[in-house]
CSV table of C-alpha atoms in Angstrom, one decimal:
chain,number,residue,atom,x,y,z
A,26,MET,CA,139.1,41.1,148.7
A,27,PHE,CA,141.9,41.4,151.6
A,28,LEU,CA,143.2,45.1,150.9
A,29,LEU,CA,146.8,46.0,152.9
A,30,GLN,CA,146.2,49.5,152.6
A,31,SER,CA,141.9,51.2,151.6
A,32,PRO,CA,141.5,52.5,148.0
A,33,GLN,CA,141.4,56.7,147.8
A,34,VAL,CA,137.8,57.1,147.1
A,35,ARG,CA,137.6,60.5,145.0
A,36,GLU,CA,134.5,61.9,143.3
A,37,LEU,CA,134.6,62.4,139.3
A,38,GLU,CA,132.4,65.6,138.4
A,39,THR,CA,130.6,66.8,135.8
A,40,PHE,CA,132.3,68.4,132.4
A,41,THR,CA,129.5,68.3,130.0
A,42,ALA,CA,125.7,67.0,129.4
A,43,MET,CA,124.6,66.5,126.0
A,44,PRO,CA,122.3,69.4,125.3
A,45,GLU,CA,118.8,68.0,124.0
A,46,SER,CA,119.2,69.4,120.4
A,47,PHE,CA,120.7,65.9,121.1
A,48,ARG,CA,119.0,63.7,122.8
A,49,ARG,CA,116.0,60.8,120.9
A,50,ARG,CA,113.1,60.2,123.4
A,51,GLU,CA,111.9,57.4,121.7
A,52,ARG,CA,112.6,53.5,120.8
A,53,SER,CA,114.5,51.9,119.6
A,54,ALA,CA,115.4,48.2,117.8
A,55,TRP,CA,118.8,48.2,120.1
A,56,ALA,CA,117.2,50.0,123.4
A,57,ASP,CA,115.0,47.0,123.2
A,58,ALA,CA,117.0,44.2,122.8
A,59,ASN,CA,119.7,45.9,124.7
A,60,ARG,CA,118.3,48.1,127.8
A,61,GLY,CA,114.7,46.0,128.2
A,62,GLY,CA,112.9,48.1,125.7
A,63,ALA,CA,113.0,50.8,127.6
A,64,VAL,CA,113.5,54.5,125.4
A,65,THR,CA,116.7,55.5,125.8
A,66,ASP,CA,117.8,59.3,124.2
A,67,SER,CA,121.9,58.4,124.0
A,68,PHE,CA,124.3,55.3,124.5
A,69,LEU,CA,127.6,57.6,125.0
A,70,GLU,CA,130.7,55.0,124.5
A,71,GLY,CA,134.3,54.8,122.5
A,72,PRO,CA,135.9,58.7,123.8
A,73,VAL,CA,139.0,59.4,122.0
A,74,PHE,CA,140.8,62.9,121.5
A,75,ASP,CA,142.4,64.1,118.2
A,76,ALA,CA,145.4,66.3,118.6
A,77,ALA,CA,144.3,69.1,119.1
A,78,GLY,CA,141.8,68.2,122.3
A,79,ASN,CA,138.5,68.0,120.9
A,80,LEU,CA,136.7,65.0,122.8
A,81,TYR,CA,135.6,61.7,120.4
A,82,VAL,CA,132.2,59.8,121.1
A,83,SER,CA,130.4,57.3,119.9
A,84,ASP,CA,126.7,57.6,119.8
A,85,ILE,CA,125.7,53.6,120.0
A,86,PRO,CA,121.9,53.1,119.1
A,87,TRP,CA,121.6,55.8,117.1
A,88,GLY,CA,124.6,55.4,115.0
A,89,ARG,CA,126.2,58.8,115.7
A,90,ILE,CA,129.4,60.4,116.2
A,91,LEU,CA,129.6,63.2,118.0
A,92,ARG,CA,133.0,65.9,118.8
A,93,ILE,CA,132.8,67.9,122.0
A,94,ASP,CA,135.5,70.5,122.2
A,95,ALA,CA,138.1,72.1,125.3
A,96,GLN,CA,134.8,74.4,126.2
A,97,GLY,CA,132.7,71.5,126.4
A,98,GLU,CA,131.1,72.2,123.3
A,99,TRP,CA,129.1,69.4,121.2
A,100,SER,CA,128.6,68.7,117.4
A,101,LEU,CA,127.9,66.2,115.3
A,102,VAL,CA,130.5,65.0,113.1
A,103,ALA,CA,128.4,61.7,110.9
A,104,GLU,CA,125.5,59.7,111.7
A,105,TYR,CA,125.0,56.3,110.0
A,106,ASP,CA,122.9,53.3,109.8
A,107,GLY,CA,125.0,51.5,112.9
A,108,GLU,CA,125.9,51.0,116.0
A,109,PRO,CA,129.3,52.8,116.8
A,110,ASN,CA,131.6,51.9,119.9
A,111,GLY,CA,134.8,51.9,120.3
A,112,MET,CA,137.2,54.1,119.0
A,113,LYS,CA,140.8,55.2,118.2
A,114,PHE,CA,142.9,57.5,115.5
A,115,LEU,CA,144.2,55.3,112.7
A,116,ASP,CA,145.8,58.6,111.4
A,117,ALA,CA,145.1,62.2,112.8
A,118,ASP,CA,141.8,61.8,109.8
A,119,THR,CA,140.7,59.0,110.2
A,120,LEU,CA,139.4,57.1,113.1
A,121,LEU,CA,138.0,53.0,113.0
A,122,ILE,CA,134.5,52.3,114.4
A,123,THR,CA,134.3,48.9,116.6
A,124,ASP,CA,130.0,48.7,115.1
A,125,TYR,CA,128.4,45.9,116.8
A,126,LYS,CA,126.1,46.6,113.5
A,127,ASN,CA,128.6,46.5,110.5
A,128,GLY,CA,131.7,45.8,112.0
A,129,LEU,CA,134.8,47.5,111.8
A,130,MET,CA,134.1,50.5,110.0
A,131,ARG,CA,136.3,54.0,109.0
A,132,LEU,CA,135.2,57.5,109.2
A,133,ASP,CA,136.8,60.5,107.7
A,134,VAL,CA,136.0,63.3,110.2
A,135,ALA,CA,136.3,66.1,108.2
A,136,SER,CA,134.0,64.3,105.6
A,137,GLY,CA,131.6,63.3,107.9
A,138,GLU,CA,131.9,60.1,105.8
A,139,VAL,CA,131.8,55.9,106.7
A,140,THR,CA,132.8,53.5,105.0
A,141,PRO,CA,134.1,49.5,105.3
A,142,PHE,CA,136.9,48.7,106.4
A,143,LEU,CA,136.7,45.4,107.6
A,144,GLU,CA,133.4,44.0,108.0
A,145,ARG,CA,133.8,40.0,108.2
A,146,ARG,CA,136.3,37.5,107.7
A,147,ASN,CA,136.4,34.6,105.7
A,148,SER,CA,132.9,35.7,104.9
A,149,GLU,CA,131.5,34.6,108.4
A,150,ARG,CA,130.2,37.9,110.1
A,151,PHE,CA,131.9,38.5,113.1
A,152,LYS,CA,129.1,37.7,117.0
A,153,GLY,CA,129.7,41.9,117.9
A,154,VAL,CA,132.7,43.8,117.6
A,155,ASN,CA,133.0,45.8,120.9
A,156,ASP,CA,136.5,47.6,121.2
A,157,LEU,CA,140.5,48.1,119.8
A,158,VAL,CA,143.6,49.2,120.8
A,159,PHE,CA,146.9,49.5,118.1
A,160,ASP,CA,150.3,48.9,119.4
A,161,ALA,CA,153.5,50.3,118.7
A,162,GLU,CA,153.5,48.1,115.2
A,163,GLY,CA,150.8,49.2,114.1
A,164,ASN,CA,149.1,46.1,114.8
A,165,LEU,CA,145.3,46.1,115.8
A,166,TYR,CA,143.9,44.5,119.1
A,167,PHE,CA,139.3,44.5,119.5
A,168,THR,CA,137.8,42.3,121.3
A,169,ASP,CA,134.1,40.6,119.3
A,170,GLN,CA,131.3,40.6,122.3
A,171,GLY,CA,128.0,40.0,120.4
A,172,GLN,CA,125.4,38.5,123.1
A,173,SER,CA,128.0,36.3,124.9
A,174,GLY,CA,128.5,35.9,128.8
A,175,LEU,CA,128.4,33.1,130.8
A,176,HIS,CA,126.1,31.1,129.9
A,177,ASP,CA,128.2,30.9,125.9
A,178,PRO,CA,131.4,32.0,126.6
A,179,SER,CA,132.5,31.9,123.0
A,180,GLY,CA,133.1,36.1,122.6
A,181,ARG,CA,136.4,36.3,120.9
A,182,LEU,CA,139.9,38.6,120.6
A,183,TYR,CA,141.3,39.7,117.3
A,184,ARG,CA,144.5,40.9,116.1
A,185,LEU,CA,144.6,42.1,112.7
A,186,ARG,CA,148.7,42.5,111.2
A,187,PRO,CA,148.6,45.8,108.8
A,188,ASN,CA,149.6,43.7,106.2
A,189,GLY,CA,145.7,42.1,106.8
A,190,GLN,CA,146.9,38.7,107.8
A,191,LEU,CA,143.0,38.2,111.4
A,192,ASP,CA,144.9,36.5,114.2
A,193,LEU,CA,142.1,34.9,116.7
A,194,LEU,CA,142.8,35.2,119.6
A,195,LEU,CA,141.3,33.6,121.8
A,196,ASN,CA,137.3,32.5,121.3
A,197,ASN,CA,136.4,31.8,125.1
A,198,VAL,CA,135.8,34.3,127.0
A,199,PRO,CA,132.5,35.8,128.4
A,200,SER,CA,131.5,39.0,127.2
A,201,PRO,CA,134.8,40.5,126.1
A,202,ASN,CA,135.1,44.2,126.4
A,203,GLY,CA,137.3,46.7,126.7
A,204,VAL,CA,140.8,46.4,126.0
A,205,ALA,CA,144.2,47.9,127.1
A,206,LEU,CA,147.8,47.4,126.1
A,207,SER,CA,150.8,47.7,129.3
A,208,PRO,CA,153.5,50.2,128.5
A,209,ASP,CA,156.0,47.7,126.9
A,210,GLY,CA,153.2,46.3,124.9
A,211,ARG,CA,153.8,42.4,126.0
A,212,VAL,CA,150.8,42.7,127.6
A,213,LEU,CA,147.1,43.2,126.8
A,214,TYR,CA,144.5,43.9,129.2
A,215,LEU,CA,140.5,42.1,128.8
A,216,ALA,CA,137.3,43.9,131.0
A,217,VAL,CA,135.3,39.9,130.5
A,218,THR,CA,131.9,41.8,131.9
A,219,ARG,CA,129.9,39.2,132.7
A,220,GLY,CA,132.8,37.4,134.6
A,221,ASN,CA,133.5,40.2,136.0
A,222,CYS,CA,136.5,40.5,136.0
A,223,VAL,CA,139.8,41.5,133.9
A,224,TRP,CA,142.0,38.9,132.1
A,225,ARG,CA,145.8,39.2,132.2
A,226,VAL,CA,146.4,37.8,127.9
A,227,PRO,CA,150.8,37.6,127.9
A,228,LEU,CA,151.4,38.7,123.6
A,229,LEU,CA,154.4,36.4,123.1
A,230,PRO,CA,157.3,37.1,120.1
A,231,ASP,CA,156.0,34.3,118.4
A,232,GLY,CA,152.2,35.9,117.8
A,233,SER,CA,150.2,33.3,120.1
A,234,VAL,CA,149.7,34.5,123.7
A,235,ALA,CA,149.2,31.6,126.6
A,236,LYS,CA,149.2,31.0,130.7
A,237,VAL,CA,146.1,33.8,130.5
A,238,SER,CA,144.7,34.5,133.3
A,239,GLN,CA,142.4,36.9,135.5
A,240,PHE,CA,143.8,39.3,137.4
A,241,PHE,CA,141.4,41.3,138.4
A,242,THR,CA,137.7,40.4,140.6
A,243,SER,CA,134.9,42.5,140.9
A,244,TYR,CA,131.8,42.9,142.1
A,245,GLY,CA,128.3,44.0,140.9
A,246,PRO,CA,125.5,43.8,138.4
A,247,SER,CA,127.4,45.1,135.5
A,248,GLY,CA,131.2,44.7,135.2
A,249,PRO,CA,134.4,46.4,133.5
A,250,ASP,CA,134.0,47.2,130.5
A,251,GLY,CA,136.3,49.9,128.9
A,252,LEU,CA,140.3,50.4,130.0
A,253,ALA,CA,143.6,52.7,130.3
A,254,VAL,CA,146.2,52.0,131.8
A,255,ASP,CA,148.8,55.2,133.0
A,256,ALA,CA,152.4,56.4,132.3
A,257,GLU,CA,153.4,53.7,135.3
A,258,GLY,CA,151.7,50.5,133.9
A,259,LYS,CA,148.3,51.3,136.0
A,260,LEU,CA,144.8,49.3,134.8
A,261,LEU,CA,142.6,51.7,134.8
A,262,ILE,CA,138.8,50.0,134.8
A,263,ALA,CA,135.7,51.5,133.6
A,264,ASN,CA,132.4,49.5,136.3
A,265,PRO,CA,129.9,51.0,134.8
A,266,GLY,CA,127.0,48.6,137.8
A,267,LEU,CA,129.0,50.3,140.3
A,268,GLY,CA,129.2,53.7,138.7
A,269,TYR,CA,133.4,53.4,139.2
A,270,VAL,CA,136.9,54.3,137.3
A,271,TRP,CA,139.1,51.5,139.4
A,272,VAL,CA,143.1,52.7,139.7
A,273,LEU,CA,145.3,49.2,139.8
A,274,ASN,CA,148.5,48.6,140.7
A,275,SER,CA,150.9,46.1,139.3
A,276,ARG,CA,149.6,43.2,141.5
A,277,ALA,CA,145.7,44.6,141.4
A,278,GLU,CA,144.9,46.6,144.5
A,279,PRO,CA,143.0,49.4,143.9
A,280,VAL,CA,145.1,52.5,145.1
A,281,GLU,CA,142.3,54.7,144.4
A,282,VAL,CA,138.8,54.1,143.5
A,283,LEU,CA,136.6,57.0,141.3
A,284,ARG,CA,132.8,58.0,141.7
A,285,GLY,CA,130.5,58.7,139.4
A,286,VAL,CA,127.1,60.6,140.7
A,287,ALA,CA,124.0,59.3,142.6
A,288,GLY,CA,123.1,56.6,139.3
A,289,SER,CA,126.1,57.1,136.7
A,290,SER,CA,127.3,54.5,134.0
A,291,THR,CA,130.5,54.5,133.8
A,292,THR,CA,131.1,52.9,130.8
A,293,ASN,CA,134.3,54.0,128.9
A,294,LEU,CA,137.4,56.1,129.5
A,295,ALA,CA,140.1,58.5,128.3
A,296,PHE,CA,142.8,60.6,129.1
A,297,GLY,CA,142.9,64.5,127.9
A,298,GLY,CA,144.4,67.6,128.8
A,299,ALA,CA,147.8,68.6,127.5
A,300,ASP,CA,149.1,66.7,129.6
A,301,ARG,CA,147.1,63.3,129.6
A,302,ARG,CA,146.2,64.1,133.7
A,303,THR,CA,142.2,64.3,133.0
A,304,LEU,CA,140.7,61.7,132.8
A,305,TYR,CA,137.0,61.7,131.0
A,306,VAL,CA,134.3,59.0,131.0
A,307,THR,CA,131.5,58.6,129.3
A,308,ASP,CA,128.9,58.5,132.1
A,309,SER,CA,126.3,56.4,129.4
A,310,THR,CA,123.0,56.1,130.8
A,311,HIS,CA,122.8,59.8,131.7
A,312,GLY,CA,124.7,61.3,128.2
A,313,ARG,CA,126.7,62.7,130.4
A,314,ILE,CA,131.0,63.1,130.1
A,315,LEU,CA,132.1,62.9,133.9
A,316,ARG,CA,136.0,64.0,134.4
A,317,ALA,CA,139.2,63.7,137.1
A,318,THR,CA,142.8,65.2,137.5
A,319,LEU,CA,144.8,62.7,138.1
A,320,ALA,CA,148.4,62.7,139.6
A,321,THR,CA,150.2,60.5,136.7
A,322,PRO,CA,149.2,61.4,133.2
A,323,GLY,CA,148.0,58.7,130.5
A,324,LEU,CA,149.4,56.2,128.7
A,325,ALA,CA,149.9,58.0,124.7
A,326,LEU,CA,148.0,55.8,122.1
A,327,HIS,CA,149.2,54.3,118.6
A,328,ALA,CA,147.9,54.6,115.8
A,329,GLY,CA,147.2,52.5,113.3
A,330,ARG,CA,148.4,52.5,109.3
A,331,ALA,CA,145.7,54.1,107.8
A,332,SER,CA,146.0,52.4,104.0
């Protein structure tokens, strides 16, 4: 990659770490399949803020949703038989979860009750859903990653319309992961983890996609994961294999690189704070939340339409 100007490099700071009382230092079926059998006390993902400034994160191997307040104090919201990953709010009281084991699940954050939202498509189970984003019209875009990769480029991108219609937009993706929308909602960015890149997916007025292209190419052992967009349209990419967050301009040039502490696995990210200028990043393998203050606020996220 040739750059006319080197990106600014800054360090992420640790905001808070999971208390020892929440860490489970034992084997799990998820870790056996995804972490080589290593003891994994937690694996944090899916950061999202509520209107009161609380940060919610998922803990994949132990089927938990946790809440972190503005002071960095942790509490358990729900624990169930699932493998929760990405999360977005349907409304002020309800989180929608992409659950690898169960499909799309709904969480009442007050009661902690988890119920099915969309478990199957035409009676067929998903490969393993991963992340999601709503647009201004209430359409839900979500990825179905499973164990796809360059050896099996069969991952999917779906759109679920408010009327319940489910559209298959892509079915040839080698490990579709994070999703984010441009400020005008006309472009969807798709993290392709095993391809070590981000795709640019134009969303056409008739509901189709066309001229899907590779927007950014990374490197290293594990490619792009979670995505976010700021108010100026810059794309932010959590890159766990490098411990970086890339900040890209409209030409896909890195203008800033945020680095985690040594050994960090920066998997996903969300803007928070009163002005949405603080970026919070999950360091999944260490059970930490990292953060940095940015010059440009994050793009406000749309909620869904609970029904």
